[in-house]
């Protein structure tokens, strides 16, 4: 398509059911301060499979494949401040928590795009 370069990584159960997935993209404009940054996120794990490390595994695979495919300068993810499990997962994948960076999203409904 005409969107930013992106990819999705998933894990299937032995029966063939998708049980975990994540998405990564080079979504930042080439002239922005985030140019060359590979964004990873949209991690989903089936309720029945949570607590098994599959979110970490699918994210680590996505980072590995994204670095090979896109050769980014940096890799980033977005986590709500109160979401310690997601923050820990990204740190297990080699990302660091940088409190000097923040993403501000405004929407009328008050819904979050991530936990």
mmCIF file with all atom_site columns, C-alpha atoms in Angstrom:
data_model
loop_
_atom_site.group_PDB
_atom_site.id
_atom_site.type_symbol
_atom_site.label_atom_id
_atom_site.label_alt_id
_atom_site.label_comp_id
_atom_site.label_asym_id
_atom_site.label_entity_id
_atom_site.label_seq_id
_atom_site.pdbx_PDB_ins_code
_atom_site.Cartn_x
_atom_site.Cartn_y
_atom_site.Cartn_z
_atom_site.occupancy
_atom_site.B_iso_or_equiv
_atom_site.pdbx_formal_charge
_atom_site.auth_seq_id
_atom_site.auth_comp_id
_atom_site.auth_asym_id
_atom_site.auth_atom_id
_atom_site.pdbx_PDB_model_num
ATOM 1   C CA . UNK A 1 1   ? 0.000   0.000   0.000  1.00 0.00 ? 1   UNK A CA 1
ATOM 2   C CA . UNK A 1 2   ? 0.894   3.635   0.222  1.00 0.00 ? 2   UNK A CA 1
ATOM 3   C CA . UNK A 1 3   ? 1.211   3.673   3.998  1.00 0.00 ? 3   UNK A CA 1
ATOM 4   C CA . UNK A 1 4   ? 4.466   3.552   5.910  1.00 0.00 ? 4   UNK A CA 1
ATOM 5   C CA . UNK A 1 5   ? 6.597   0.400   5.674  1.00 0.00 ? 5   UNK A CA 1
ATOM 6   C CA . UNK A 1 6   ? 5.294   -2.009  8.299  1.00 0.00 ? 6   UNK A CA 1
ATOM 7   C CA . UNK A 1 7   ? 5.072   -5.637  9.271  1.00 0.00 ? 7   UNK A CA 1
ATOM 8   C CA . UNK A 1 8   ? 3.129   -7.898  11.583 1.00 0.00 ? 8   UNK A CA 1
ATOM 9   C CA . UNK A 1 9   ? 4.515   -10.820 13.538 1.00 0.00 ? 9   UNK A CA 1
ATOM 10  C CA . UNK A 1 10  ? 2.304   -13.542 14.997 1.00 0.00 ? 10  UNK A CA 1
ATOM 11  C CA . UNK A 1 11  ? 2.467   -16.822 16.877 1.00 0.00 ? 11  UNK A CA 1
ATOM 12  C CA . UNK A 1 12  ? 0.046   -19.664 16.225 1.00 0.00 ? 12  UNK A CA 1
ATOM 13  C CA . UNK A 1 13  ? -0.948  -22.477 18.562 1.00 0.00 ? 13  UNK A CA 1
ATOM 14  C CA . UNK A 1 14  ? -0.181  -26.072 17.523 1.00 0.00 ? 14  UNK A CA 1
ATOM 15  C CA . UNK A 1 15  ? -3.785  -26.187 16.267 1.00 0.00 ? 15  UNK A CA 1
ATOM 16  C CA . UNK A 1 16  ? -3.150  -23.196 13.980 1.00 0.00 ? 16  UNK A CA 1
ATOM 17  C CA . UNK A 1 17  ? -5.030  -20.555 16.001 1.00 0.00 ? 17  UNK A CA 1
ATOM 18  C CA . UNK A 1 18  ? -3.344  -17.139 16.218 1.00 0.00 ? 18  UNK A CA 1
ATOM 19  C CA . UNK A 1 19  ? -2.534  -16.604 19.912 1.00 0.00 ? 19  UNK A CA 1
ATOM 20  C CA . UNK A 1 20  ? -0.232  -13.553 19.845 1.00 0.00 ? 20  UNK A CA 1
ATOM 21  C CA . UNK A 1 21  ? 0.560   -10.766 17.410 1.00 0.00 ? 21  UNK A CA 1
ATOM 22  C CA . UNK A 1 22  ? 2.317   -7.403  17.239 1.00 0.00 ? 22  UNK A CA 1
ATOM 23  C CA . UNK A 1 23  ? 2.828   -4.714  14.611 1.00 0.00 ? 23  UNK A CA 1
ATOM 24  C CA . UNK A 1 24  ? 5.808   -2.535  13.759 1.00 0.00 ? 24  UNK A CA 1
ATOM 25  C CA . UNK A 1 25  ? 6.233   0.324   11.330 1.00 0.00 ? 25  UNK A CA 1
ATOM 26  C CA . UNK A 1 26  ? 8.494   3.078   10.138 1.00 0.00 ? 26  UNK A CA 1
ATOM 27  C CA . UNK A 1 27  ? 5.619   5.471   10.656 1.00 0.00 ? 27  UNK A CA 1
ATOM 28  C CA . UNK A 1 28  ? 7.430   8.750   11.229 1.00 0.00 ? 28  UNK A CA 1
ATOM 29  C CA . UNK A 1 29  ? 7.934   11.281  8.446  1.00 0.00 ? 29  UNK A CA 1
ATOM 30  C CA . UNK A 1 30  ? 11.455  11.464  7.019  1.00 0.00 ? 30  UNK A CA 1
ATOM 31  C CA . UNK A 1 31  ? 11.716  15.157  7.996  1.00 0.00 ? 31  UNK A CA 1
ATOM 32  C CA . UNK A 1 32  ? 10.543  14.716  11.593 1.00 0.00 ? 32  UNK A CA 1
ATOM 33  C CA . UNK A 1 33  ? 12.733  14.419  14.689 1.00 0.00 ? 33  UNK A CA 1
ATOM 34  C CA . UNK A 1 34  ? 11.601  10.762  14.874 1.00 0.00 ? 34  UNK A CA 1
ATOM 35  C CA . UNK A 1 35  ? 12.825  9.929   11.349 1.00 0.00 ? 35  UNK A CA 1
ATOM 36  C CA . UNK A 1 36  ? 14.494  6.529   11.238 1.00 0.00 ? 36  UNK A CA 1
ATOM 37  C CA . UNK A 1 37  ? 12.563  5.270   14.270 1.00 0.00 ? 37  UNK A CA 1
ATOM 38  C CA . UNK A 1 38  ? 10.893  1.857   14.124 1.00 0.00 ? 38  UNK A CA 1
ATOM 39  C CA . UNK A 1 39  ? 7.703   1.849   16.214 1.00 0.00 ? 39  UNK A CA 1
ATOM 40  C CA . UNK A 1 40  ? 6.576   -1.446  17.769 1.00 0.00 ? 40  UNK A CA 1
ATOM 41  C CA . UNK A 1 41  ? 3.209   -1.924  19.394 1.00 0.00 ? 41  UNK A CA 1
ATOM 42  C CA . UNK A 1 42  ? -0.335  -3.192  19.065 1.00 0.00 ? 42  UNK A CA 1
ATOM 43  C CA . UNK A 1 43  ? 0.686   -6.298  20.985 1.00 0.00 ? 43  UNK A CA 1
ATOM 44  C CA . UNK A 1 44  ? -2.202  -8.704  21.549 1.00 0.00 ? 44  UNK A CA 1
ATOM 45  C CA . UNK A 1 45  ? -2.190  -12.061 23.308 1.00 0.00 ? 45  UNK A CA 1
ATOM 46  C CA . UNK A 1 46  ? -5.211  -14.374 23.566 1.00 0.00 ? 46  UNK A CA 1
ATOM 47  C CA . UNK A 1 47  ? -6.713  -14.298 27.056 1.00 0.00 ? 47  UNK A CA 1
ATOM 48  C CA . UNK A 1 48  ? -6.138  -18.019 27.467 1.00 0.00 ? 48  UNK A CA 1
ATOM 49  C CA . UNK A 1 49  ? -2.431  -17.638 26.644 1.00 0.00 ? 49  UNK A CA 1
ATOM 50  C CA . UNK A 1 50  ? -1.457  -14.671 28.818 1.00 0.00 ? 50  UNK A CA 1
ATOM 51  C CA . UNK A 1 51  ? 1.281   -15.002 31.410 1.00 0.00 ? 51  UNK A CA 1
ATOM 52  C CA . UNK A 1 52  ? 3.359   -17.339 29.229 1.00 0.00 ? 52  UNK A CA 1
ATOM 53  C CA . UNK A 1 53  ? 5.772   -14.749 27.814 1.00 0.00 ? 53  UNK A CA 1
ATOM 54  C CA . UNK A 1 54  ? 4.184   -14.745 24.358 1.00 0.00 ? 54  UNK A CA 1
ATOM 55  C CA . UNK A 1 55  ? 3.835   -10.951 24.269 1.00 0.00 ? 55  UNK A CA 1
ATOM 56  C CA . UNK A 1 56  ? 7.552   -10.635 24.948 1.00 0.00 ? 56  UNK A CA 1
ATOM 57  C CA . UNK A 1 57  ? 8.400   -13.290 22.358 1.00 0.00 ? 57  UNK A CA 1
ATOM 58  C CA . UNK A 1 58  ? 6.255   -11.827 19.575 1.00 0.00 ? 58  UNK A CA 1
ATOM 59  C CA . UNK A 1 59  ? 7.616   -8.324  20.291 1.00 0.00 ? 59  UNK A CA 1
ATOM 60  C CA . UNK A 1 60  ? 11.240  -9.537  20.345 1.00 0.00 ? 60  UNK A CA 1
ATOM 61  C CA . UNK A 1 61  ? 10.696  -11.313 17.013 1.00 0.00 ? 61  UNK A CA 1
ATOM 62  C CA . UNK A 1 62  ? 9.088   -8.176  15.574 1.00 0.00 ? 62  UNK A CA 1
ATOM 63  C CA . UNK A 1 63  ? 12.037  -6.042  16.688 1.00 0.00 ? 63  UNK A CA 1
ATOM 64  C CA . UNK A 1 64  ? 14.529  -8.545  15.265 1.00 0.00 ? 64  UNK A CA 1
ATOM 65  C CA . UNK A 1 65  ? 12.723  -8.708  11.924 1.00 0.00 ? 65  UNK A CA 1
ATOM 66  C CA . UNK A 1 66  ? 12.161  -4.933  11.786 1.00 0.00 ? 66  UNK A CA 1
ATOM 67  C CA . UNK A 1 67  ? 15.819  -4.170  12.378 1.00 0.00 ? 67  UNK A CA 1
ATOM 68  C CA . UNK A 1 68  ? 16.740  -6.572  9.564  1.00 0.00 ? 68  UNK A CA 1
ATOM 69  C CA . UNK A 1 69  ? 14.098  -5.213  7.178  1.00 0.00 ? 69  UNK A CA 1
ATOM 70  C CA . UNK A 1 70  ? 14.308  -1.471  7.834  1.00 0.00 ? 70  UNK A CA 1
ATOM 71  C CA . UNK A 1 71  ? 17.723  -0.811  9.468  1.00 0.00 ? 71  UNK A CA 1
ATOM 72  C CA . UNK A 1 72  ? 16.240  1.832   11.800 1.00 0.00 ? 72  UNK A CA 1
ATOM 73  C CA . UNK A 1 73  ? 18.327  4.266   13.838 1.00 0.00 ? 73  UNK A CA 1
ATOM 74  C CA . UNK A 1 74  ? 16.185  3.578   16.917 1.00 0.00 ? 74  UNK A CA 1
ATOM 75  C CA . UNK A 1 75  ? 13.284  1.405   18.100 1.00 0.00 ? 75  UNK A CA 1
ATOM 76  C CA . UNK A 1 76  ? 10.451  2.760   20.246 1.00 0.00 ? 76  UNK A CA 1
ATOM 77  C CA . UNK A 1 77  ? 7.180   1.678   21.834 1.00 0.00 ? 77  UNK A CA 1
ATOM 78  C CA . UNK A 1 78  ? 4.426   3.554   23.679 1.00 0.00 ? 78  UNK A CA 1
ATOM 79  C CA . UNK A 1 79  ? 3.106   2.474   27.095 1.00 0.00 ? 79  UNK A CA 1
ATOM 80  C CA . UNK A 1 80  ? 0.732   4.186   29.513 1.00 0.00 ? 80  UNK A CA 1
ATOM 81  C CA . UNK A 1 81  ? 2.620   5.276   32.676 1.00 0.00 ? 81  UNK A CA 1
ATOM 82  C CA . UNK A 1 82  ? 0.540   2.978   34.887 1.00 0.00 ? 82  UNK A CA 1
ATOM 83  C CA . UNK A 1 83  ? 1.054   -0.101  32.684 1.00 0.00 ? 83  UNK A CA 1
ATOM 84  C CA . UNK A 1 84  ? 4.031   -1.719  34.416 1.00 0.00 ? 84  UNK A CA 1
ATOM 85  C CA . UNK A 1 85  ? 3.608   -5.134  32.706 1.00 0.00 ? 85  UNK A CA 1
ATOM 86  C CA . UNK A 1 86  ? 3.843   -3.654  29.198 1.00 0.00 ? 86  UNK A CA 1
ATOM 87  C CA . UNK A 1 87  ? 6.779   -1.462  30.205 1.00 0.00 ? 87  UNK A CA 1
ATOM 88  C CA . UNK A 1 88  ? 8.557   -4.529  31.652 1.00 0.00 ? 88  UNK A CA 1
ATOM 89  C CA . UNK A 1 89  ? 7.856   -6.480  28.453 1.00 0.00 ? 89  UNK A CA 1
ATOM 90  C CA . UNK A 1 90  ? 9.470   -3.794  26.280 1.00 0.00 ? 90  UNK A CA 1
ATOM 91  C CA . UNK A 1 91  ? 12.451  -3.618  28.617 1.00 0.00 ? 91  UNK A CA 1
ATOM 92  C CA . UNK A 1 92  ? 12.885  -7.423  28.335 1.00 0.00 ? 92  UNK A CA 1
ATOM 93  C CA . UNK A 1 93  ? 13.103  -6.832  24.580 1.00 0.00 ? 93  UNK A CA 1
ATOM 94  C CA . UNK A 1 94  ? 15.992  -4.393  25.062 1.00 0.00 ? 94  UNK A CA 1
ATOM 95  C CA . UNK A 1 95  ? 14.176  -1.054  25.061 1.00 0.00 ? 95  UNK A CA 1
ATOM 96  C CA . UNK A 1 96  ? 14.751  1.404   27.896 1.00 0.00 ? 96  UNK A CA 1
ATOM 97  C CA . UNK A 1 97  ? 12.281  3.584   29.752 1.00 0.00 ? 97  UNK A CA 1
ATOM 98  C CA . UNK A 1 98  ? 13.086  7.198   28.847 1.00 0.00 ? 98  UNK A CA 1
ATOM 99  C CA . UNK A 1 99  ? 11.085  9.500   31.149 1.00 0.00 ? 99  UNK A CA 1
ATOM 100 C CA . UNK A 1 100 ? 12.204  12.533  29.112 1.00 0.00 ? 100 UNK A CA 1
ATOM 101 C CA . UNK A 1 101 ? 9.944   11.395  26.240 1.00 0.00 ? 101 UNK A CA 1
ATOM 102 C CA . UNK A 1 102 ? 6.183   11.504  26.298 1.00 0.00 ? 102 UNK A CA 1
ATOM 103 C CA . UNK A 1 103 ? 3.360   11.093  23.820 1.00 0.00 ? 103 UNK A CA 1
ATOM 104 C CA . UNK A 1 104 ? 0.296   13.248  24.254 1.00 0.00 ? 104 UNK A CA 1
ATOM 105 C CA . UNK A 1 105 ? -2.914  12.092  22.630 1.00 0.00 ? 105 UNK A CA 1
ATOM 106 C CA . UNK A 1 106 ? -6.112  14.053  22.818 1.00 0.00 ? 106 UNK A CA 1
ATOM 107 C CA . UNK A 1 107 ? -9.456  12.574  21.931 1.00 0.00 ? 107 UNK A CA 1
ATOM 108 C CA . UNK A 1 108 ? -12.989 13.483  22.858 1.00 0.00 ? 108 UNK A CA 1
ATOM 109 C CA . UNK A 1 109 ? -14.009 10.049  24.128 1.00 0.00 ? 109 UNK A CA 1
ATOM 110 C CA . UNK A 1 110 ? -11.187 9.731   26.661 1.00 0.00 ? 110 UNK A CA 1
ATOM 111 C CA . UNK A 1 111 ? -10.387 6.218   25.362 1.00 0.00 ? 111 UNK A CA 1
ATOM 112 C CA . UNK A 1 112 ? -6.781  5.060   25.293 1.00 0.00 ? 112 UNK A CA 1
ATOM 113 C CA . UNK A 1 113 ? -5.144  3.553   22.218 1.00 0.00 ? 113 UNK A CA 1
ATOM 114 C CA . UNK A 1 114 ? -2.991  1.371   24.476 1.00 0.00 ? 114 UNK A CA 1
ATOM 115 C CA . UNK A 1 115 ? -3.209  0.061   27.986 1.00 0.00 ? 115 UNK A CA 1
#
